[in-house]
Amino acid sequence: MRYEIVNGLPDQLRPEAALLYWQAFRTKLGKVLGPKAKALAFLRQDLNGVHCVIAKDSQGQLLGLAGFQTSHGSFSPGQFALLCAVYGRFGAAWRRGFFYLLRNQNPAPASFMVDTIAVDPQMQRQGIGAALLEGLCELALSMGHAHIALDVDLGNLAAQRLYARHGFLKLEVQNLGILGWILGVQKTLVMRRNLLS
């Protein structure tokens, strides 16, 4: 399968990106963004196309995406106006708190942090996730960052091995507190890669 990694999310791929994001993270985000119809309505508008790289095939079909967070924003910022439009004012108020916690759990707010990596289920195990990760590393370096960091579920050993193969080193275990209760993950492992060596 031939594909290319490109910076940014074109508007015409927003519906596919929202669905892919939801499919990959519905078990973690279902309590906050569900049900599916509302989640997709919100994500189609909220995803920040500037804060990602995508994998697409020769026909332009979305195969995967990788979002990131810097001090300038994140892939899914949780815009309050959009939360209100989809979930109502009360629903938006507590969801806003979730997005605040999500953005501020980053151990180094000024760094380049991987937000998410999601690959179409039918296209997994073809190197797309690894290519997206390398695309993020190249983008981070081009933006002047010396490091790129990510957090991974402490129990997800397969993902930890993948990241280690790509030069990520274990940095610290992070207790997520209330955010962990919402996501269903109490602890994550923060890993970091030096982009200058």
GROMACS .gro file of C-alpha atoms in nm:
model
  197
    1MET     CA    1   0.000   0.000   0.000
    2ARG     CA    2   0.140   0.337  -0.101
    3TYR     CA    3   0.065   0.640   0.110
    4GLU     CA    4   0.209   0.979   0.190
    5ILE     CA    5   0.243   1.172   0.513
    6VAL     CA    6   0.141   1.538   0.489
    7ASN     CA    7   0.113   1.821   0.739
    8GLY     CA    8  -0.235   1.946   0.820
    9LEU     CA    9  -0.591   1.821   0.780
   10PRO     CA   10  -0.777   1.940   0.469
   11ASP     CA   11  -1.135   2.050   0.538
   12GLN     CA   12  -1.279   1.786   0.304
   13LEU     CA   13  -1.129   1.512   0.525
   14ARG     CA   14  -1.280   1.642   0.850
   15PRO     CA   15  -1.573   1.394   0.855
   16GLU     CA   16  -1.336   1.099   0.804
   17ALA     CA   17  -1.092   1.237   1.063
   18ALA     CA   18  -1.370   1.278   1.319
   19LEU     CA   19  -1.486   0.920   1.262
   20LEU     CA   20  -1.132   0.782   1.281
   21TYR     CA   21  -1.064   0.976   1.603
   22TRP     CA   22  -1.389   0.850   1.756
   23GLN     CA   23  -1.324   0.488   1.654
   24ALA     CA   24  -0.978   0.498   1.808
   25PHE     CA   25  -1.073   0.668   2.136
   26ARG     CA   26  -1.443   0.605   2.199
   27THR     CA   27  -1.372   0.380   2.497
   28LYS     CA   28  -1.174   0.660   2.664
   29LEU     CA   29  -1.380   0.956   2.546
   30GLY     CA   30  -1.727   0.801   2.540
   31LYS     CA   31  -1.819   0.936   2.885
   32VAL     CA   32  -1.730   1.288   2.776
   33LEU     CA   33  -1.815   1.314   2.407
   34GLY     CA   34  -2.080   1.044   2.357
   35PRO     CA   35  -2.317   0.947   2.220
   36LYS     CA   36  -2.154   0.885   1.881
   37ALA     CA   37  -2.371   1.127   1.679
   38LYS     CA   38  -2.292   1.417   1.913
   39ALA     CA   39  -1.925   1.321   1.933
   40LEU     CA   40  -1.892   1.324   1.554
   41ALA     CA   41  -2.081   1.654   1.523
   42PHE     CA   42  -1.845   1.810   1.777
   43LEU     CA   43  -1.520   1.659   1.646
   44ARG     CA   44  -1.590   1.752   1.282
   45GLN     CA   45  -1.574   2.117   1.387
   46ASP     CA   46  -1.333   2.106   1.681
   47LEU     CA   47  -1.034   1.922   1.533
   48ASN     CA   48  -0.758   2.175   1.468
   49GLY     CA   49  -0.625   2.084   1.124
   50VAL     CA   50  -0.304   2.280   1.179
   51HIS     CA   51  -0.206   2.058   1.472
   52CYS     CA   52  -0.173   1.726   1.294
   53VAL     CA   53  -0.012   1.520   1.023
   54ILE     CA   54  -0.211   1.272   0.818
   55ALA     CA   55  -0.152   0.964   0.606
   56LYS     CA   56  -0.347   0.945   0.282
   57ASP     CA   57  -0.345   0.712  -0.015
   58SER     CA   58  -0.305   0.805  -0.382
   59GLN     CA   59  -0.679   0.875  -0.410
   60GLY     CA   60  -0.664   1.115  -0.117
   61GLN     CA   61  -0.842   0.882   0.127
   62LEU     CA   62  -0.749   0.929   0.493
   63LEU     CA   63  -0.562   0.629   0.634
   64GLY     CA   64  -0.443   0.773   0.964
   65LEU     CA   65  -0.377   1.087   1.162
   66ALA     CA   66  -0.151   1.208   1.440
   67GLY     CA   67  -0.235   1.517   1.642
   68PHE     CA   68  -0.007   1.720   1.863
   69GLN     CA   69  -0.010   1.983   2.135
   70THR     CA   70   0.223   2.280   2.185
   71SER     CA   71   0.192   2.603   2.380
   72HIS     CA   72   0.005   2.734   2.074
   73GLY     CA   73  -0.280   2.484   2.089
   74SER     CA   74  -0.382   2.124   2.045
   75PHE     CA   75  -0.546   1.893   1.792
   76SER     CA   76  -0.875   1.880   1.984
   77PRO     CA   77  -0.891   2.203   2.185
   78GLY     CA   78  -1.247   2.164   2.316
   79GLN     CA   79  -1.377   2.499   2.198
   80PHE     CA   80  -1.644   2.619   2.438
   81ALA     CA   81  -1.877   2.763   2.171
   82LEU     CA   82  -1.878   2.428   1.991
   83LEU     CA   83  -1.935   2.240   2.315
   84CYS     CA   84  -2.238   2.465   2.382
   85ALA     CA   85  -2.371   2.416   2.029
   86VAL     CA   86  -2.356   2.037   2.052
   87TYR     CA   87  -2.411   1.961   2.423
   88GLY     CA   88  -2.596   2.267   2.555
   89ARG     CA   89  -2.465   2.512   2.815
   90PHE     CA   90  -2.477   2.272   3.110
   91GLY     CA   91  -2.320   1.988   2.913
   92ALA     CA   92  -2.056   2.226   2.781
   93ALA     CA   93  -1.963   2.355   3.127
   94TRP     CA   94  -1.841   2.025   3.271
   95ARG     CA   95  -1.690   1.912   2.940
   96ARG     CA   96  -1.490   2.234   2.935
   97GLY     CA   97  -1.337   2.124   3.265
   98PHE     CA   98  -1.236   1.793   3.106
   99PHE     CA   99  -1.057   1.967   2.820
  100TYR     CA  100  -0.884   2.198   3.068
  101LEU     CA  101  -0.753   1.896   3.260
  102LEU     CA  102  -0.653   1.723   2.938
  103ARG     CA  103  -0.451   2.020   2.812
  104ASN     CA  104  -0.286   2.088   3.146
  105GLN     CA  105  -0.174   1.734   3.233
  106ASN     CA  106   0.118   1.782   2.992
  107PRO     CA  107   0.435   1.770   3.206
  108ALA     CA  108   0.612   2.032   2.992
  109PRO     CA  109   0.357   2.280   2.851
  110ALA     CA  110   0.610   2.450   2.622
  111SER     CA  111   0.710   2.122   2.457
  112PHE     CA  112   0.583   1.937   2.152
  113MET     CA  113   0.353   1.664   2.284
  114VAL     CA  114   0.186   1.390   2.080
  115ASP     CA  115  -0.190   1.420   2.133
  116THR     CA  116  -0.310   1.117   1.943
  117ILE     CA  117  -0.222   0.863   1.677
  118ALA     CA  118  -0.506   0.683   1.502
  119VAL     CA  119  -0.494   0.451   1.201
  120ASP     CA  120  -0.788   0.312   1.004
  121PRO     CA  121  -0.850  -0.036   1.153
  122GLN     CA  122  -0.828  -0.197   0.807
  123MET     CA  123  -0.488  -0.034   0.747
  124GLN     CA  124  -0.317  -0.121   1.073
  125ARG     CA  125   0.009  -0.320   1.086
  126GLN     CA  126   0.134  -0.163   0.763
  127GLY     CA  127   0.372   0.091   0.914
  128ILE     CA  128   0.134   0.386   0.894
  129GLY     CA  129   0.142   0.460   1.267
  130ALA     CA  130   0.523   0.457   1.267
  131ALA     CA  131   0.528   0.684   0.960
  132LEU     CA  132   0.289   0.926   1.132
  133LEU     CA  133   0.511   0.928   1.440
  134GLU     CA  134   0.816   1.008   1.226
  135GLY     CA  135   0.614   1.279   1.049
  136LEU     CA  136   0.544   1.440   1.386
  137CYS     CA  137   0.913   1.421   1.477
  138GLU     CA  138   1.011   1.594   1.153
  139LEU     CA  139   0.746   1.861   1.207
  140ALA     CA  140   0.853   1.921   1.567
  141LEU     CA  141   1.215   1.963   1.459
  142SER     CA  142   1.115   2.204   1.180
  143MET     CA  143   0.928   2.411   1.441
  144GLY     CA  144   1.243   2.440   1.652
  145HIS     CA  145   1.168   2.180   1.919
  146ALA     CA  146   1.458   1.979   2.058
  147HIS     CA  147   1.233   1.706   2.202
  148ILE     CA  148   0.901   1.538   2.134
  149ALA     CA  149   0.708   1.372   2.415
  150LEU     CA  150   0.406   1.146   2.448
  151ASP     CA  151   0.221   0.960   2.716
  152VAL     CA  152   0.106   0.602   2.686
  153ASP     CA  153  -0.108   0.382   2.910
  154LEU     CA  154   0.122   0.223   3.166
  155GLY     CA  155  -0.016  -0.121   3.079
  156ASN     CA  156   0.019  -0.082   2.701
  157LEU     CA  157   0.353  -0.259   2.661
  158ALA     CA  158   0.319  -0.306   2.285
  159ALA     CA  159   0.290   0.069   2.231
  160GLN     CA  160   0.580   0.132   2.468
  161ARG     CA  161   0.797  -0.106   2.264
  162LEU     CA  162   0.695   0.068   1.940
  163TYR     CA  163   0.787   0.409   2.079
  164ALA     CA  164   1.116   0.274   2.218
  165ARG     CA  165   1.206   0.140   1.872
  166HIS     CA  166   1.158   0.495   1.745
  167GLY     CA  167   1.396   0.648   1.995
  168PHE     CA  168   1.158   0.738   2.278
  169LEU     CA  169   1.296   0.692   2.629
  170LYS     CA  170   1.097   0.642   2.948
  171LEU     CA  171   1.081   0.968   3.142
  172GLU     CA  172   0.831   0.934   3.428
  173VAL     CA  173   0.511   0.769   3.543
  174GLN     CA  174   0.225   1.015   3.572
  175ASN     CA  175  -0.082   0.969   3.795
  176LEU     CA  176  -0.382   1.117   3.611
  177GLY     CA  177  -0.605   1.169   3.914
  178ILE     CA  178  -0.962   1.263   3.820
  179LEU     CA  179  -0.869   1.268   3.453
  180GLY     CA  180  -0.772   0.903   3.486
  181TRP     CA  181  -1.113   0.817   3.628
  182ILE     CA  182  -1.279   0.981   3.326
  183LEU     CA  183  -1.049   0.813   3.074
  184GLY     CA  184  -1.037   0.476   3.249
  185VAL     CA  185  -0.657   0.494   3.279
  186GLN     CA  186  -0.504   0.581   3.615
  187LYS     CA  187  -0.137   0.606   3.520
  188THR     CA  188   0.056   0.682   3.204
  189LEU     CA  189   0.419   0.657   3.112
  190VAL     CA  190   0.567   0.977   2.972
  191MET     CA  191   0.825   0.907   2.703
  192ARG     CA  192   1.048   1.154   2.523
  193ARG     CA  193   1.270   1.154   2.215
  194ASN     CA  194   1.565   1.383   2.163
  195LEU     CA  195   1.537   1.524   1.810
  196LEU     CA  196   1.886   1.671   1.797
  197SER     CA  197   2.090   1.352   1.834
   0.00000   0.00000   0.00000
